[in-house]
mmCIF file of C-alpha atoms and ligand atoms in Angstrom:
data_model
loop_
_atom_site.group_PDB
_atom_site.id
_atom_site.type_symbol
_atom_site.label_atom_id
_atom_site.label_comp_id
_atom_site.label_asym_id
_atom_site.label_seq_id
_atom_site.Cartn_x
_atom_site.Cartn_y
_atom_site.Cartn_z
ATOM 1 C CA MET F 1 111.307 89.128 88.354
ATOM 2 C CA GLY F 2 109.629 87.339 91.288
ATOM 3 C CA SER F 3 107.813 88.606 94.336
ATOM 4 C CA GLY F 4 111.067 89.217 96.194
ATOM 5 C CA ALA F 5 109.309 88.235 99.422
ATOM 6 C CA ARG F 6 109.441 85.047 101.474
ATOM 7 C CA GLY F 7 106.162 83.579 100.248
ATOM 8 C CA VAL F 8 105.188 82.381 96.784
ATOM 9 C CA PHE F 9 102.909 84.327 94.476
ATOM 10 C CA ILE F 10 101.000 82.423 91.769
ATOM 11 C CA THR F 11 98.465 84.053 89.453
ATOM 12 C CA PHE F 12 95.787 82.497 87.244
ATOM 13 C CA GLU F 13 94.938 84.014 83.906
ATOM 14 C CA GLY F 14 92.853 83.245 80.849
ATOM 15 C CA LEU F 15 89.725 84.318 79.049
ATOM 16 C CA ASP F 16 86.379 84.390 80.810
ATOM 17 C CA GLY F 17 85.045 80.826 80.751
ATOM 18 C CA SER F 18 88.480 79.177 80.893
ATOM 19 C CA GLY F 19 87.684 77.535 84.253
ATOM 20 C CA LYS F 20 90.581 79.208 86.053
ATOM 21 C CA SER F 21 88.650 79.997 89.258
ATOM 22 C CA THR F 22 87.753 76.314 89.778
ATOM 23 C CA GLN F 23 91.305 75.258 88.990
ATOM 24 C CA MET F 24 92.720 77.796 91.427
ATOM 25 C CA GLU F 25 90.538 76.517 94.288
ATOM 26 C CA LEU F 26 91.534 72.899 93.527
ATOM 27 C CA LEU F 27 95.207 73.847 93.545
ATOM 28 C CA ALA F 28 94.712 75.708 96.838
ATOM 29 C CA ASP F 29 93.180 72.544 98.373
ATOM 30 C CA ALA F 30 96.053 70.404 97.086
ATOM 31 C CA LEU F 31 98.652 72.790 98.497
ATOM 32 C CA ARG F 32 96.870 72.943 101.869
ATOM 33 C CA ASP F 33 96.787 69.125 101.937
ATOM 34 C CA ARG F 34 100.580 69.259 101.612
ATOM 35 C CA GLY F 35 100.717 71.507 104.664
ATOM 36 C CA HIS F 36 101.248 74.830 102.891
ATOM 37 C CA ASP F 37 99.697 78.033 104.239
ATOM 38 C CA VAL F 38 97.650 79.331 101.302
ATOM 39 C CA ILE F 39 95.376 82.303 100.710
ATOM 40 C CA THR F 40 93.259 82.852 97.616
ATOM 41 C CA THR F 41 92.017 86.156 96.296
ATOM 42 C CA ARG F 42 90.697 87.639 93.080
ATOM 43 C CA GLU F 43 90.790 90.648 90.827
ATOM 44 C CA PRO F 44 89.166 93.005 90.464
ATOM 45 C CA GLY F 45 88.205 92.696 94.126
ATOM 46 C CA GLY F 46 89.676 91.054 97.183
ATOM 47 C CA THR F 47 89.359 94.231 99.303
ATOM 48 C CA GLY F 48 86.427 96.495 100.210
ATOM 49 C CA LEU F 49 87.652 99.121 97.767
ATOM 50 C CA GLY F 50 88.413 96.511 95.106
ATOM 51 C CA GLU F 51 84.943 94.968 95.299
ATOM 52 C CA ALA F 52 83.372 98.450 95.010
ATOM 53 C CA VAL F 53 85.542 99.169 91.947
ATOM 54 C CA ARG F 54 84.602 95.743 90.546
ATOM 55 C CA THR F 55 80.909 96.674 90.720
ATOM 56 C CA ILE F 56 81.601 99.767 88.618
ATOM 57 C CA LEU F 57 83.820 97.899 86.152
ATOM 58 C CA LEU F 58 81.332 95.096 85.484
ATOM 59 C CA ASP F 59 78.205 97.278 85.448
ATOM 60 C CA PRO F 60 76.642 97.168 81.942
ATOM 61 C CA ALA F 61 75.365 100.732 82.577
ATOM 62 C CA GLN F 62 79.018 101.922 82.341
ATOM 63 C CA HIS F 63 79.219 101.122 78.611
ATOM 64 C CA GLY F 64 80.737 104.531 77.876
ATOM 65 C CA MET F 65 83.828 103.894 80.045
ATOM 66 C CA THR F 66 86.983 104.891 78.199
ATOM 67 C CA SER F 67 89.924 102.497 77.861
ATOM 68 C CA ARG F 68 92.180 104.715 79.964
ATOM 69 C CA ALA F 69 89.592 105.085 82.729
ATOM 70 C CA GLU F 70 89.140 101.309 82.678
ATOM 71 C CA ALA F 71 92.899 100.654 82.930
ATOM 72 C CA LEU F 72 93.181 103.095 85.842
ATOM 73 C CA LEU F 73 90.267 101.509 87.728
ATOM 74 C CA TYR F 74 91.715 97.988 87.394
ATOM 75 C CA SER F 75 95.105 99.226 88.543
ATOM 76 C CA ALA F 76 93.552 101.136 91.473
ATOM 77 C CA ALA F 77 91.851 97.957 92.704
ATOM 78 C CA ARG F 78 95.162 96.109 92.202
ATOM 79 C CA ALA F 79 97.178 98.677 94.163
ATOM 80 C CA GLN F 80 94.840 98.287 97.142
ATOM 81 C CA LEU F 81 94.978 94.484 96.972
ATOM 82 C CA VAL F 82 98.759 94.341 96.716
ATOM 83 C CA GLU F 83 99.481 96.696 99.582
ATOM 84 C CA THR F 84 96.839 95.463 102.027
ATOM 85 C CA VAL F 85 96.524 91.731 101.227
ATOM 86 C CA ILE F 86 99.142 90.223 98.907
ATOM 87 C CA LYS F 87 102.364 91.785 100.195
ATOM 88 C CA PRO F 88 101.539 91.249 103.879
ATOM 89 C CA ALA F 89 100.733 87.574 103.167
ATOM 90 C CA LEU F 90 103.959 87.083 101.201
ATOM 91 C CA ASP F 91 105.921 88.763 103.986
ATOM 92 C CA GLU F 92 104.451 86.179 106.362
ATOM 93 C CA GLY F 93 105.756 83.425 104.090
ATOM 94 C CA ARG F 94 102.351 82.355 102.772
ATOM 95 C CA ILE F 95 101.451 81.116 99.307
ATOM 96 C CA VAL F 96 99.148 83.602 97.562
ATOM 97 C CA LEU F 97 96.955 82.417 94.676
ATOM 98 C CA CYS F 98 95.273 85.231 92.772
ATOM 99 C CA ASP F 99 92.511 84.848 90.182
ATOM 100 C CA ARG F 100 93.748 87.399 87.596
ATOM 101 C CA TYR F 101 96.488 89.997 88.084
ATOM 102 C CA LEU F 102 98.426 92.457 85.951
ATOM 103 C CA ASP F 103 98.634 90.172 82.901
ATOM 104 C CA SER F 104 94.833 90.596 82.623
ATOM 105 C CA SER F 105 95.411 94.319 82.153
ATOM 106 C CA LEU F 106 98.069 93.650 79.520
ATOM 107 C CA ALA F 107 95.849 91.132 77.686
ATOM 108 C CA TYR F 108 92.555 93.042 77.917
ATOM 109 C CA GLN F 109 93.421 96.737 78.204
ATOM 110 C CA ALA F 110 96.560 96.697 76.024
ATOM 111 C CA TYR F 111 96.085 93.911 73.448
ATOM 112 C CA GLY F 112 92.259 93.883 73.685
ATOM 113 C CA ARG F 113 91.460 97.610 73.810
ATOM 114 C CA GLY F 114 94.536 98.824 71.969
ATOM 115 C CA LEU F 115 96.303 100.819 74.693
ATOM 116 C CA GLN F 116 100.111 100.789 74.482
ATOM 117 C CA VAL F 117 101.594 97.738 76.207
ATOM 118 C CA GLU F 118 104.401 99.906 77.612
ATOM 119 C CA ASP F 119 101.907 102.357 79.152
ATOM 120 C CA VAL F 120 99.799 99.647 80.784
ATOM 121 C CA LEU F 121 102.945 97.961 82.061
ATOM 122 C CA THR F 122 104.352 101.199 83.485
ATOM 123 C CA LEU F 123 101.044 101.980 85.195
ATOM 124 C CA ASN F 124 100.945 98.530 86.756
ATOM 125 C CA ILE F 125 104.566 98.506 87.831
ATOM 126 C CA TRP F 126 103.778 101.719 89.678
ATOM 127 C CA ALA F 127 100.478 100.405 91.114
ATOM 128 C CA THR F 128 102.061 97.197 92.427
ATOM 129 C CA GLU F 129 105.427 98.667 93.429
ATOM 130 C CA CYS F 130 106.913 96.180 90.998
ATOM 131 C CA LEU F 131 105.369 93.046 92.470
ATOM 132 C CA PHE F 132 105.435 90.385 89.750
ATOM 133 C CA PRO F 133 104.184 86.825 90.286
ATOM 134 C CA ASP F 134 106.654 83.974 90.723
ATOM 135 C CA LEU F 135 104.496 81.923 88.348
ATOM 136 C CA THR F 136 101.553 82.774 86.107
ATOM 137 C CA LEU F 137 99.323 79.990 84.782
ATOM 138 C CA VAL F 138 97.335 80.962 81.688
ATOM 139 C CA LEU F 139 94.454 78.599 80.959
ATOM 140 C CA VAL F 140 94.010 78.381 77.225
ATOM 141 C CA VAL F 141 90.485 77.809 76.009
ATOM 142 C CA ASP F 142 89.236 77.524 72.428
ATOM 143 C CA GLU F 143 86.649 80.045 71.243
ATOM 144 C CA GLN F 144 83.796 77.509 71.020
ATOM 145 C CA GLN F 145 84.416 76.320 74.576
ATOM 146 C CA ARG F 146 84.668 79.908 75.830
ATOM 147 C CA ALA F 147 81.481 81.090 74.133
ATOM 148 C CA GLY F 148 79.623 78.017 75.466
ATOM 149 C CA ARG F 149 80.769 78.614 79.046
ATOM 150 C CA VAL F 150 79.867 82.307 79.153
ATOM 151 C CA ALA F 151 76.598 81.972 77.177
ATOM 152 C CA GLY F 152 73.769 83.813 78.896
ATOM 153 C CA VAL F 153 76.025 85.859 81.193
ATOM 154 C CA SER F 154 76.504 89.445 80.232
ATOM 155 C CA ASP F 155 78.394 91.787 82.499
ATOM 156 C CA ARG F 156 80.010 94.783 80.776
ATOM 157 C CA LEU F 157 83.079 92.792 79.672
ATOM 158 C CA GLU F 158 81.277 89.597 78.737
ATOM 159 C CA SER F 159 79.087 91.453 76.271
ATOM 160 C CA GLU F 160 82.158 92.473 74.217
ATOM 161 C CA GLU F 161 82.348 91.098 70.706
ATOM 162 C CA THR F 162 84.394 87.988 69.835
ATOM 163 C CA SER F 163 87.232 89.967 68.218
ATOM 164 C CA PHE F 164 87.987 91.629 71.562
ATOM 165 C CA PHE F 165 88.505 88.221 73.195
ATOM 166 C CA GLU F 166 90.562 87.021 70.227
ATOM 167 C CA ARG F 167 92.900 89.968 70.685
ATOM 168 C CA ALA F 168 93.118 89.285 74.423
ATOM 169 C CA ALA F 169 93.872 85.590 73.720
ATOM 170 C CA GLU F 170 96.610 86.596 71.290
ATOM 171 C CA GLY F 171 97.880 88.969 73.993
ATOM 172 C CA TYR F 172 98.232 86.082 76.446
ATOM 173 C CA ARG F 173 100.152 84.049 73.830
ATOM 174 C CA ARG F 174 102.513 86.969 73.205
ATOM 175 C CA LEU F 175 103.012 87.553 76.915
ATOM 176 C CA ALA F 176 103.794 83.854 77.442
ATOM 177 C CA SER F 177 106.390 83.839 74.682
ATOM 178 C CA ASP F 178 107.940 87.109 75.927
ATOM 179 C CA HIS F 179 108.126 85.949 79.576
ATOM 180 C CA ARG F 180 108.866 82.237 79.393
ATOM 181 C CA HIS F 181 110.521 82.186 82.802
ATOM 182 C CA ARG F 182 107.277 83.297 84.502
ATOM 183 C CA ILE F 183 104.233 82.632 82.312
ATOM 184 C CA ARG F 184 103.090 79.127 81.388
ATOM 185 C CA LEU F 185 100.230 78.243 79.032
ATOM 186 C CA ILE F 186 98.001 75.380 80.249
ATOM 187 C CA ASP F 187 95.668 73.601 77.820
ATOM 188 C CA SER F 188 92.192 73.668 79.380
ATOM 189 C CA ALA F 189 90.741 70.936 77.131
ATOM 190 C CA GLY F 190 89.402 67.782 78.816
ATOM 191 C CA SER F 191 88.017 67.159 82.291
ATOM 192 C CA ILE F 192 88.589 69.336 85.352
ATOM 193 C CA ASP F 193 90.932 66.617 86.659
ATOM 194 C CA ASP F 194 92.913 66.530 83.405
ATOM 195 C CA VAL F 195 93.506 70.268 83.587
ATOM 196 C CA GLN F 196 94.348 70.139 87.298
ATOM 197 C CA GLY F 197 96.902 67.413 86.589
ATOM 198 C CA ARG F 198 98.626 69.556 83.928
ATOM 199 C CA LEU F 199 98.621 72.550 86.197
ATOM 200 C CA ARG F 200 100.086 70.672 89.175
ATOM 201 C CA ALA F 201 102.814 69.254 86.973
ATOM 202 C CA VAL F 202 103.859 72.794 86.045
ATOM 203 C CA VAL F 203 103.675 74.032 89.649
ATOM 204 C CA GLU F 204 105.866 71.127 90.721
ATOM 205 C CA GLU F 205 108.312 71.554 87.850
ATOM 206 C CA ASP F 206 108.705 75.320 88.273
ATOM 207 C CA LEU F 207 108.340 75.758 92.033
ATOM 208 C CA GLY F 208 108.712 72.277 93.548
ATOM 209 C CA LEU F 209 105.635 72.711 95.748
ATOM 210 C CA LEU F 210 103.691 69.547 94.919
ATOM 211 C CA PRO F 211 104.405 65.981 93.928
ATOM 212 C CA VAL F 212 103.030 65.279 90.438
ATOM 213 C CA GLN F 213 99.857 63.185 90.594
HETATM 214 P P1 TYD D 1 85.106 88.184 86.331
HETATM 215 O O1 TYD D 1 83.630 87.976 86.462
HETATM 216 O O2 TYD D 1 85.957 88.037 87.545
HETATM 217 O O3 TYD D 1 85.639 87.258 85.173
HETATM 218 P P2 TYD D 1 86.429 85.922 85.247
HETATM 219 O O4 TYD D 1 85.596 84.989 86.068
HETATM 220 O O5 TYD D 1 86.582 85.530 83.828
HETATM 221 O O6 TYD D 1 87.757 86.253 85.890
HETATM 222 O O7 TYD D 1 85.318 89.609 85.669
HETATM 223 C C1 TYD D 1 86.520 90.185 85.522
HETATM 224 C C2 TYD D 1 86.524 90.827 84.152
HETATM 225 O O8 TYD D 1 87.463 91.897 84.135
HETATM 226 C C3 TYD D 1 86.950 89.860 83.073
HETATM 227 O O9 TYD D 1 86.134 90.048 81.938
HETATM 228 C C4 TYD D 1 88.358 90.292 82.736
HETATM 229 C C5 TYD D 1 88.376 91.734 83.070
HETATM 230 N N1 TYD D 1 89.661 92.274 83.522
HETATM 231 C C6 TYD D 1 90.326 93.219 82.738
HETATM 232 O O10 TYD D 1 89.855 93.583 81.651
HETATM 233 N N2 TYD D 1 91.501 93.751 83.195
HETATM 234 C C7 TYD D 1 92.047 93.402 84.388
HETATM 235 O O11 TYD D 1 93.120 93.914 84.767
HETATM 236 C C8 TYD D 1 91.344 92.421 85.190
HETATM 237 C C9 TYD D 1 91.903 92.012 86.520
HETATM 238 C C10 TYD D 1 90.157 91.889 84.714
#
């Protein structure tokens, strides 16, 4: 199920420390160089409300937040972003790149926290009025690489134990195998350029937006 609008909606997913934000900006530059009209945004955030919700979500003082409250807050920020930023941009025919989207909620809140996948999906279908990405790129990082990249940073999520991230990583693998038409796993080993090359190859193959480097 794609965006159903005139533009193209691509989301970036992966564990914290997978390098997806850097890769997204590089892809945005490459697409702009080809003359495409691109906007980038991120979750949670991307709107005034979303950034305020993000502050609550990442605040280590909120360590008692329940899984359901957490899922609702992420989906509230997402609802605001979809209706006020993503859908209008797609309606104008733009390419929207988003750093995290509803697959983060499935990986972290469902597979990671243990909420029912069906419940988190239903909540997010409602929150987004059924807006699914045309393509989702999941950057796959090994645990050693991930732990090295996030060492020293500790927002509320980053201070979770390793098993939480392992469950989220397994969640991404399951999602990719269940939704092969939309979700693609990208190996994030090697240099930034290596990863960007793999990612562009997939974008070209699936959407025909870029010549392969
Ligand atoms: P952020 O600092 O943006 O992490 P990253 O740079 O890795 O994207 O923090 C976002 C955190 O929120 C991250 O730990 C993943 C988590 N998250 C969820 O648990 N569910 C969601 O739906 C989203 C969008 C993010």
